[in-house]
Amino acid sequence: MGIARLLFAVAIAVLSAEPAFSSSSDEAIALSGAPRLAVFALSQPERSLRDRWEMRRLLISLAFEGRVLVASRIEAHVSPFIRYDSNLNGGFPVSSLTVGGLTFQINPDDVRKKGALVGLDGQASFAMPLADGLALSGVGQVELGYAPQQRVDKTQLSGSLCVERMFNTATWLSSCLSGYKQVFDLGQDRGISGSLTLRQELLVGQSFHELTIGVSRKRELANGGSNQNIVSLGMISALRTGFALNTNFSFGDAVLGELVMRNRVGIGISGLIAGRPTSVFFHREESRGSLYLGQPRRDRTLTVQMIRSLPWRWSAEISYSLIRSSADVFDDNFLGFSVSRRF
């Protein structure tokens, strides 16, 4: 059984649990999308035998229990999508530059193109026990898109491999290697990273929380390559009100001559609205490090995003981003929209 279906089963089990916990906080656990938080909630001493059985099924799917070196979960999904892309070809944001009173025209082929992108998103994943409480998991994803109006294509590949240790139902430590590659009309972007993440589950009153702290090293392989160290902090909260909160903070060190993320904050809330899971996110990011016309460049990006589940496994997403840069030529704002279906 897949993770999504297991979490749905967890939600059903939790909602029918004994009244030591509110049904609203149980709904929030399912909405949080955090399987370790679900395991922790089902492990509480007040839970029923049925809940313990559901917890064990979830642990087997996550590969913390089961036959060693035998895959406990193999999944594959394909999703058709259509979305608006603000930079289909990786082009320059404006068609001309004015420097010292002189105006320079950019080659039209090098100016960014906007429009609808249609395609398929495929994902495959597995999980396998290495020992009791020690799991190996991996995921791979490929996205193939084509913009019929501009006649350009865009491909994205990504993958990760993780080893995770469950010390108990409240404490988890994972180590991951990941990589990505994006190919577009005017070039490509690719990189790899390694990370170490500690997760701690907590129960405060009738609300469940997952605290995370992570460190990672990211290497960009395109344009000569660069390395950056990143520290991340986060918390997922399943509240007794029935809503799930997600807050995260990231801090990256400086990279000489490269525009990189220096700090990022994200806040999200998820809940059932008219019977459908709905999430709203707010992100703020600041990037610094490069020069533009001899002057230090600093970009600030604000993004608001809403995702809603639709009938028949469809989902819709709408977002708005505002970019303000110390170099006016990079100021921007754009609206994003996408619809996809999961098979």
Short mmCIF file of C-alpha atoms in Angstrom, two decimals:
data_model
loop_
_atom_site.label_atom_id
_atom_site.label_comp_id
_atom_site.label_asym_id
_atom_site.label_seq_id
_atom_site.Cartn_x
_atom_site.Cartn_y
_atom_site.Cartn_z
CA MET A 1 0.00 0.00 0.00
CA GLY A 2 1.29 3.48 -0.90
CA ILE A 3 2.18 6.18 1.58
CA ALA A 4 -0.79 8.34 0.61
CA ARG A 5 -3.24 5.48 1.08
CA LEU A 6 -1.56 4.52 4.34
CA LEU A 7 -1.89 8.07 5.64
CA PHE A 8 -5.55 7.97 4.66
CA ALA A 9 -5.91 4.73 6.63
CA VAL A 10 -4.08 6.37 9.51
CA ALA A 11 -6.51 9.27 9.39
CA ILE A 12 -9.49 6.88 9.52
CA ALA A 13 -7.96 4.99 12.43
CA VAL A 14 -7.07 8.18 14.27
CA LEU A 15 -10.50 9.68 13.79
CA SER A 16 -12.07 6.60 15.37
CA ALA A 17 -9.59 6.48 18.24
CA GLU A 18 -10.48 6.78 21.91
CA PRO A 19 -11.25 10.34 23.04
CA ALA A 20 -7.88 10.99 24.70
CA PHE A 21 -7.18 13.16 21.63
CA SER A 22 -9.45 15.52 19.75
CA SER A 23 -10.65 14.42 16.34
CA SER A 24 -9.57 17.80 14.96
CA SER A 25 -5.91 17.27 15.88
CA ASP A 26 -6.16 13.78 14.35
CA GLU A 27 -7.34 15.30 11.07
CA ALA A 28 -4.42 17.71 11.21
CA ILE A 29 -1.97 14.80 11.52
CA ALA A 30 -3.21 13.40 8.21
CA LEU A 31 -3.12 16.87 6.61
CA SER A 32 0.46 17.50 7.76
CA GLY A 33 1.85 14.99 5.24
CA ALA A 34 4.42 13.88 7.84
CA PRO A 35 4.45 10.07 8.17
CA ARG A 36 6.83 10.11 11.16
CA LEU A 37 4.43 12.40 13.00
CA ALA A 38 1.65 9.90 12.25
CA VAL A 39 3.79 7.06 13.65
CA PHE A 40 4.44 9.07 16.80
CA ALA A 41 0.75 9.87 17.25
CA LEU A 42 -0.27 6.22 16.81
CA SER A 43 2.36 5.11 19.35
CA GLN A 44 0.79 7.00 22.24
CA PRO A 45 -0.24 4.72 25.15
CA GLU A 46 -3.90 5.79 24.93
CA ARG A 47 -4.20 4.42 21.41
CA SER A 48 -6.18 1.31 20.59
CA LEU A 49 -4.86 -2.01 19.32
CA ARG A 50 -6.19 -1.11 15.89
CA ASP A 51 -4.07 2.05 15.95
CA ARG A 52 -0.97 0.02 16.85
CA TRP A 53 -1.66 -2.25 13.89
CA GLU A 54 -1.94 0.78 11.60
CA MET A 55 1.33 2.13 13.04
CA ARG A 56 3.10 -1.13 12.22
CA ARG A 57 1.77 -1.06 8.64
CA LEU A 58 3.13 2.46 8.28
CA LEU A 59 6.53 1.45 9.69
CA ILE A 60 6.70 -1.45 7.25
CA SER A 61 5.90 0.85 4.33
CA LEU A 62 8.63 3.24 5.52
CA ALA A 63 10.98 0.20 5.75
CA PHE A 64 11.77 0.49 9.45
CA GLU A 65 10.27 -2.97 9.90
CA GLY A 66 10.11 -5.95 7.55
CA ARG A 67 12.41 -8.41 5.83
CA VAL A 68 15.98 -7.11 5.59
CA LEU A 69 17.17 -6.27 2.05
CA VAL A 70 13.70 -6.95 0.61
CA ALA A 71 11.82 -3.91 -0.71
CA SER A 72 8.81 -3.18 1.47
CA ARG A 73 7.46 -0.53 -0.89
CA ILE A 74 7.78 0.11 -4.63
CA GLU A 75 5.65 2.81 -6.21
CA ALA A 76 5.35 4.56 -9.55
CA HIS A 77 3.07 7.41 -10.59
CA VAL A 78 2.51 9.42 -13.76
CA SER A 79 0.82 12.83 -13.75
CA PRO A 80 -0.16 14.87 -16.81
CA PHE A 81 0.05 18.61 -16.18
CA ILE A 82 -0.50 22.00 -17.72
CA ARG A 83 0.98 25.14 -16.20
CA TYR A 84 2.06 28.68 -16.93
CA ASP A 85 5.86 29.06 -17.01
CA SER A 86 7.42 32.52 -16.70
CA ASN A 87 10.76 31.47 -18.25
CA LEU A 88 10.48 28.56 -20.63
CA ASN A 89 13.87 28.91 -22.27
CA GLY A 90 16.14 30.26 -19.48
CA GLY A 91 16.38 33.63 -21.20
CA PHE A 92 17.23 37.17 -20.05
CA PRO A 93 14.33 38.97 -18.30
CA VAL A 94 14.32 42.10 -20.53
CA SER A 95 14.77 42.81 -24.24
CA SER A 96 17.09 45.82 -23.83
CA LEU A 97 19.60 47.37 -21.40
CA THR A 98 20.43 51.01 -20.82
CA VAL A 99 23.95 51.72 -19.51
CA GLY A 100 25.41 55.22 -19.27
CA GLY A 101 22.67 56.62 -21.48
CA LEU A 102 23.27 54.00 -24.17
CA THR A 103 20.61 51.39 -24.97
CA PHE A 104 21.65 47.90 -26.01
CA GLN A 105 19.21 45.47 -27.61
CA ILE A 106 19.28 41.84 -26.49
CA ASN A 107 19.20 39.15 -29.14
CA PRO A 108 15.51 38.15 -29.30
CA ASP A 109 16.49 34.48 -29.13
CA ASP A 110 18.15 35.15 -25.75
CA VAL A 111 15.13 36.90 -24.19
CA ARG A 112 12.94 34.76 -21.96
CA LYS A 113 9.74 33.28 -23.30
CA LYS A 114 6.55 32.86 -21.30
CA GLY A 115 3.56 30.65 -21.85
CA ALA A 116 1.75 27.39 -21.24
CA LEU A 117 3.80 24.25 -20.66
CA VAL A 118 2.12 20.86 -21.03
CA GLY A 119 3.63 17.50 -20.30
CA LEU A 120 4.04 14.47 -18.07
CA ASP A 121 5.56 14.11 -14.62
CA GLY A 122 6.72 10.60 -13.68
CA GLN A 123 7.92 9.49 -10.26
CA ALA A 124 9.14 6.18 -8.86
CA SER A 125 10.18 5.36 -5.30
CA PHE A 126 11.17 2.45 -3.10
CA ALA A 127 11.97 1.67 0.53
CA MET A 128 13.94 -1.30 1.91
CA PRO A 129 14.90 -2.32 5.46
CA LEU A 130 18.64 -2.56 6.12
CA ALA A 131 18.11 -3.64 9.74
CA ASP A 132 15.46 -3.22 12.40
CA GLY A 133 14.89 0.53 12.60
CA LEU A 134 17.26 1.30 9.69
CA ALA A 135 15.82 2.06 6.25
CA LEU A 136 17.10 2.74 2.75
CA SER A 137 14.82 4.74 0.46
CA GLY A 138 15.08 6.35 -2.93
CA VAL A 139 13.00 8.43 -5.29
CA GLY A 140 13.46 9.45 -8.91
CA GLN A 141 11.46 11.97 -10.91
CA VAL A 142 11.36 13.08 -14.53
CA GLU A 143 9.29 15.90 -15.99
CA LEU A 144 8.89 16.32 -19.73
CA GLY A 145 7.26 19.54 -20.87
CA TYR A 146 6.56 21.23 -24.18
CA ALA A 147 5.34 24.75 -24.93
CA PRO A 148 3.35 24.50 -28.19
CA GLN A 149 3.01 28.25 -28.73
CA GLN A 150 6.76 28.95 -28.37
CA ARG A 151 7.81 25.54 -29.71
CA VAL A 152 10.37 24.88 -26.98
CA ASP A 153 10.71 21.98 -24.58
CA LYS A 154 11.85 21.77 -20.98
CA THR A 155 13.08 18.70 -19.11
CA GLN A 156 13.74 18.22 -15.41
CA LEU A 157 15.36 15.19 -13.75
CA SER A 158 15.89 14.66 -10.03
CA GLY A 159 16.63 11.84 -7.62
CA SER A 160 17.65 11.11 -4.05
CA LEU A 161 18.89 8.19 -1.97
CA CYS A 162 18.52 8.23 1.83
CA VAL A 163 19.51 6.11 4.81
CA GLU A 164 17.45 6.79 7.91
CA ARG A 165 17.68 5.58 11.50
CA MET A 166 14.64 5.39 13.78
CA PHE A 167 15.96 5.54 17.34
CA ASN A 168 12.39 5.40 18.66
CA THR A 169 9.03 6.70 17.46
CA ALA A 170 10.04 10.23 18.52
CA THR A 171 13.61 10.56 17.18
CA TRP A 172 14.81 10.04 13.60
CA LEU A 173 18.09 10.76 11.81
CA SER A 174 18.48 10.68 8.02
CA SER A 175 21.36 11.14 5.60
CA CYS A 176 20.65 11.80 1.92
CA LEU A 177 22.39 12.27 -1.41
CA SER A 178 20.44 14.01 -4.15
CA GLY A 179 20.91 15.44 -7.59
CA TYR A 180 19.01 17.32 -10.26
CA LYS A 181 19.31 18.44 -13.85
CA GLN A 182 17.20 20.89 -15.81
CA VAL A 183 17.54 21.23 -19.57
CA PHE A 184 15.99 24.15 -21.45
CA ASP A 185 16.40 25.89 -24.79
CA LEU A 186 19.35 28.15 -23.84
CA GLY A 187 21.29 25.80 -21.59
CA GLN A 188 21.04 23.63 -18.52
CA ASP A 189 21.29 23.70 -14.75
CA ARG A 190 22.51 20.79 -12.63
CA GLY A 191 23.77 20.08 -9.16
CA ILE A 192 24.21 17.58 -6.34
CA SER A 193 23.87 17.84 -2.58
CA GLY A 194 24.35 15.87 0.62
CA SER A 195 22.33 16.41 3.79
CA LEU A 196 21.96 15.26 7.38
CA THR A 197 18.60 15.84 9.13
CA LEU A 198 17.47 15.21 12.70
CA ARG A 199 13.73 15.02 13.46
CA GLN A 200 12.17 15.10 16.91
CA GLU A 201 8.47 14.49 17.53
CA LEU A 202 6.67 16.18 20.44
CA LEU A 203 3.23 16.13 22.05
CA VAL A 204 2.15 19.39 23.66
CA GLY A 205 -1.37 19.28 25.02
CA GLN A 206 -3.45 17.84 22.19
CA SER A 207 -1.18 19.10 19.40
CA PHE A 208 1.64 17.15 17.77
CA HIS A 209 4.84 18.76 16.50
CA GLU A 210 7.82 17.66 14.44
CA LEU A 211 10.99 19.71 14.91
CA THR A 212 13.76 19.39 12.32
CA ILE A 213 17.32 20.63 12.05
CA GLY A 214 19.40 19.91 8.99
CA VAL A 215 22.75 20.71 7.44
CA SER A 216 23.56 20.27 3.77
CA ARG A 217 26.27 20.98 1.24
CA LYS A 218 25.15 21.87 -2.24
CA ARG A 219 27.32 21.89 -5.35
CA GLU A 220 26.22 23.62 -8.51
CA LEU A 221 27.81 21.90 -11.51
CA ALA A 222 26.83 24.38 -14.21
CA ASN A 223 28.73 27.60 -15.03
CA GLY A 224 32.04 26.47 -13.56
CA GLY A 225 30.60 25.00 -10.36
CA SER A 226 30.28 26.35 -6.82
CA ASN A 227 29.73 24.98 -3.30
CA GLN A 228 27.41 26.27 -0.60
CA ASN A 229 26.69 25.16 2.96
CA ILE A 230 23.09 25.49 4.19
CA VAL A 231 21.54 25.16 7.66
CA SER A 232 17.79 24.53 7.90
CA LEU A 233 15.33 24.65 10.79
CA GLY A 234 11.69 23.67 10.62
CA MET A 235 8.57 22.66 12.48
CA ILE A 236 5.42 20.85 11.41
CA SER A 237 2.48 21.25 13.78
CA ALA A 238 -0.75 19.24 13.78
CA LEU A 239 -3.03 21.45 15.86
CA ARG A 240 -6.09 20.50 17.88
CA THR A 241 -8.04 23.03 15.77
CA GLY A 242 -7.74 20.69 12.78
CA PHE A 243 -5.15 22.72 10.88
CA ALA A 244 -1.55 21.79 10.10
CA LEU A 245 1.19 24.43 10.17
CA ASN A 246 4.56 24.22 8.44
CA THR A 247 7.31 26.73 9.21
CA ASN A 248 10.90 26.58 7.97
CA PHE A 249 14.02 28.72 7.95
CA SER A 250 17.16 28.28 5.84
CA PHE A 251 20.49 30.09 5.94
CA GLY A 252 23.21 29.74 3.30
CA ASP A 253 26.80 30.96 3.42
CA ALA A 254 28.29 33.34 0.89
CA VAL A 255 29.74 32.09 -2.41
CA LEU A 256 32.29 34.39 -4.03
CA GLY A 257 31.03 35.81 -7.30
CA GLU A 258 27.74 33.84 -7.26
CA LEU A 259 24.18 34.97 -6.58
CA VAL A 260 22.98 32.44 -3.99
CA MET A 261 20.26 32.09 -1.37
CA ARG A 262 21.42 33.65 1.90
CA ASN A 263 18.21 33.34 3.92
CA ARG A 264 14.73 31.97 3.37
CA VAL A 265 11.60 31.73 5.50
CA GLY A 266 8.44 29.81 4.70
CA ILE A 267 5.09 29.55 6.48
CA GLY A 268 2.24 27.30 5.40
CA ILE A 269 -1.17 26.25 6.68
CA SER A 270 -3.28 23.29 5.56
CA GLY A 271 -6.87 22.43 6.36
CA LEU A 272 -10.09 20.98 5.05
CA ILE A 273 -12.09 23.63 3.19
CA ALA A 274 -15.44 22.48 1.80
CA GLY A 275 -14.27 18.93 2.45
CA ARG A 276 -11.09 19.21 0.35
CA PRO A 277 -7.47 19.50 1.56
CA THR A 278 -6.26 23.04 0.86
CA SER A 279 -2.86 24.56 1.60
CA VAL A 280 -1.62 28.16 1.53
CA PHE A 281 2.10 28.99 1.67
CA PHE A 282 4.11 32.18 1.99
CA HIS A 283 7.84 32.30 1.15
CA ARG A 284 10.40 35.06 1.43
CA GLU A 285 13.93 34.60 0.07
CA GLU A 286 16.96 36.87 -0.14
CA SER A 287 19.83 36.16 -2.54
CA ARG A 288 23.19 37.94 -2.61
CA GLY A 289 26.71 37.45 -3.85
CA SER A 290 27.23 38.56 -7.46
CA LEU A 291 27.97 41.87 -9.15
CA TYR A 292 25.92 43.62 -11.81
CA LEU A 293 27.66 46.44 -13.69
CA GLY A 294 30.24 46.49 -10.91
CA GLN A 295 27.73 46.87 -8.10
CA PRO A 296 26.73 44.21 -5.52
CA ARG A 297 23.43 42.56 -6.39
CA ARG A 298 20.72 41.64 -3.92
CA ASP A 299 17.38 40.06 -4.85
CA ARG A 300 14.34 39.64 -2.61
CA THR A 301 11.57 37.29 -3.68
CA LEU A 302 8.11 37.06 -2.10
CA THR A 303 5.80 34.21 -3.11
CA VAL A 304 2.23 33.32 -2.15
CA GLN A 305 0.99 29.90 -3.21
CA MET A 306 -2.26 27.96 -2.83
CA ILE A 307 -2.74 24.24 -3.58
CA ARG A 308 -6.13 22.54 -3.54
CA SER A 309 -7.13 18.92 -3.98
CA LEU A 310 -9.85 18.36 -6.59
CA PRO A 311 -12.09 15.35 -7.34
CA TRP A 312 -10.78 12.33 -9.25
CA ARG A 313 -7.16 12.82 -8.13
CA TRP A 314 -6.82 16.21 -9.76
CA SER A 315 -5.09 19.09 -8.00
CA ALA A 316 -4.73 22.80 -8.81
CA GLU A 317 -2.07 25.30 -7.80
CA ILE A 318 -1.92 29.05 -8.15
CA SER A 319 0.95 31.31 -7.10
CA TYR A 320 2.14 34.88 -7.32
CA SER A 321 5.78 35.94 -7.04
CA LEU A 322 7.27 39.41 -6.66
CA ILE A 323 11.01 39.97 -7.22
CA ARG A 324 12.72 43.18 -6.18
CA SER A 325 16.40 43.52 -7.03
CA SER A 326 19.11 46.11 -6.38
CA ALA A 327 19.56 45.91 -10.18
CA ASP A 328 16.26 47.19 -11.57
CA VAL A 329 16.58 45.08 -14.70
CA PHE A 330 15.85 41.98 -12.62
CA ASP A 331 12.69 43.35 -10.97
CA ASP A 332 9.80 41.09 -11.87
CA ASN A 333 6.41 39.73 -10.90
CA PHE A 334 4.51 36.83 -12.33
CA LEU A 335 1.46 34.70 -11.81
CA GLY A 336 1.72 30.91 -11.93
CA PHE A 337 -1.01 28.35 -12.41
CA SER A 338 -1.00 24.60 -12.89
CA VAL A 339 -3.39 21.67 -12.96
CA SER A 340 -2.28 18.05 -12.70
CA ARG A 341 -3.72 14.58 -12.21
CA ARG A 342 -2.09 11.66 -10.45
CA PHE A 343 -2.55 8.12 -11.71
#
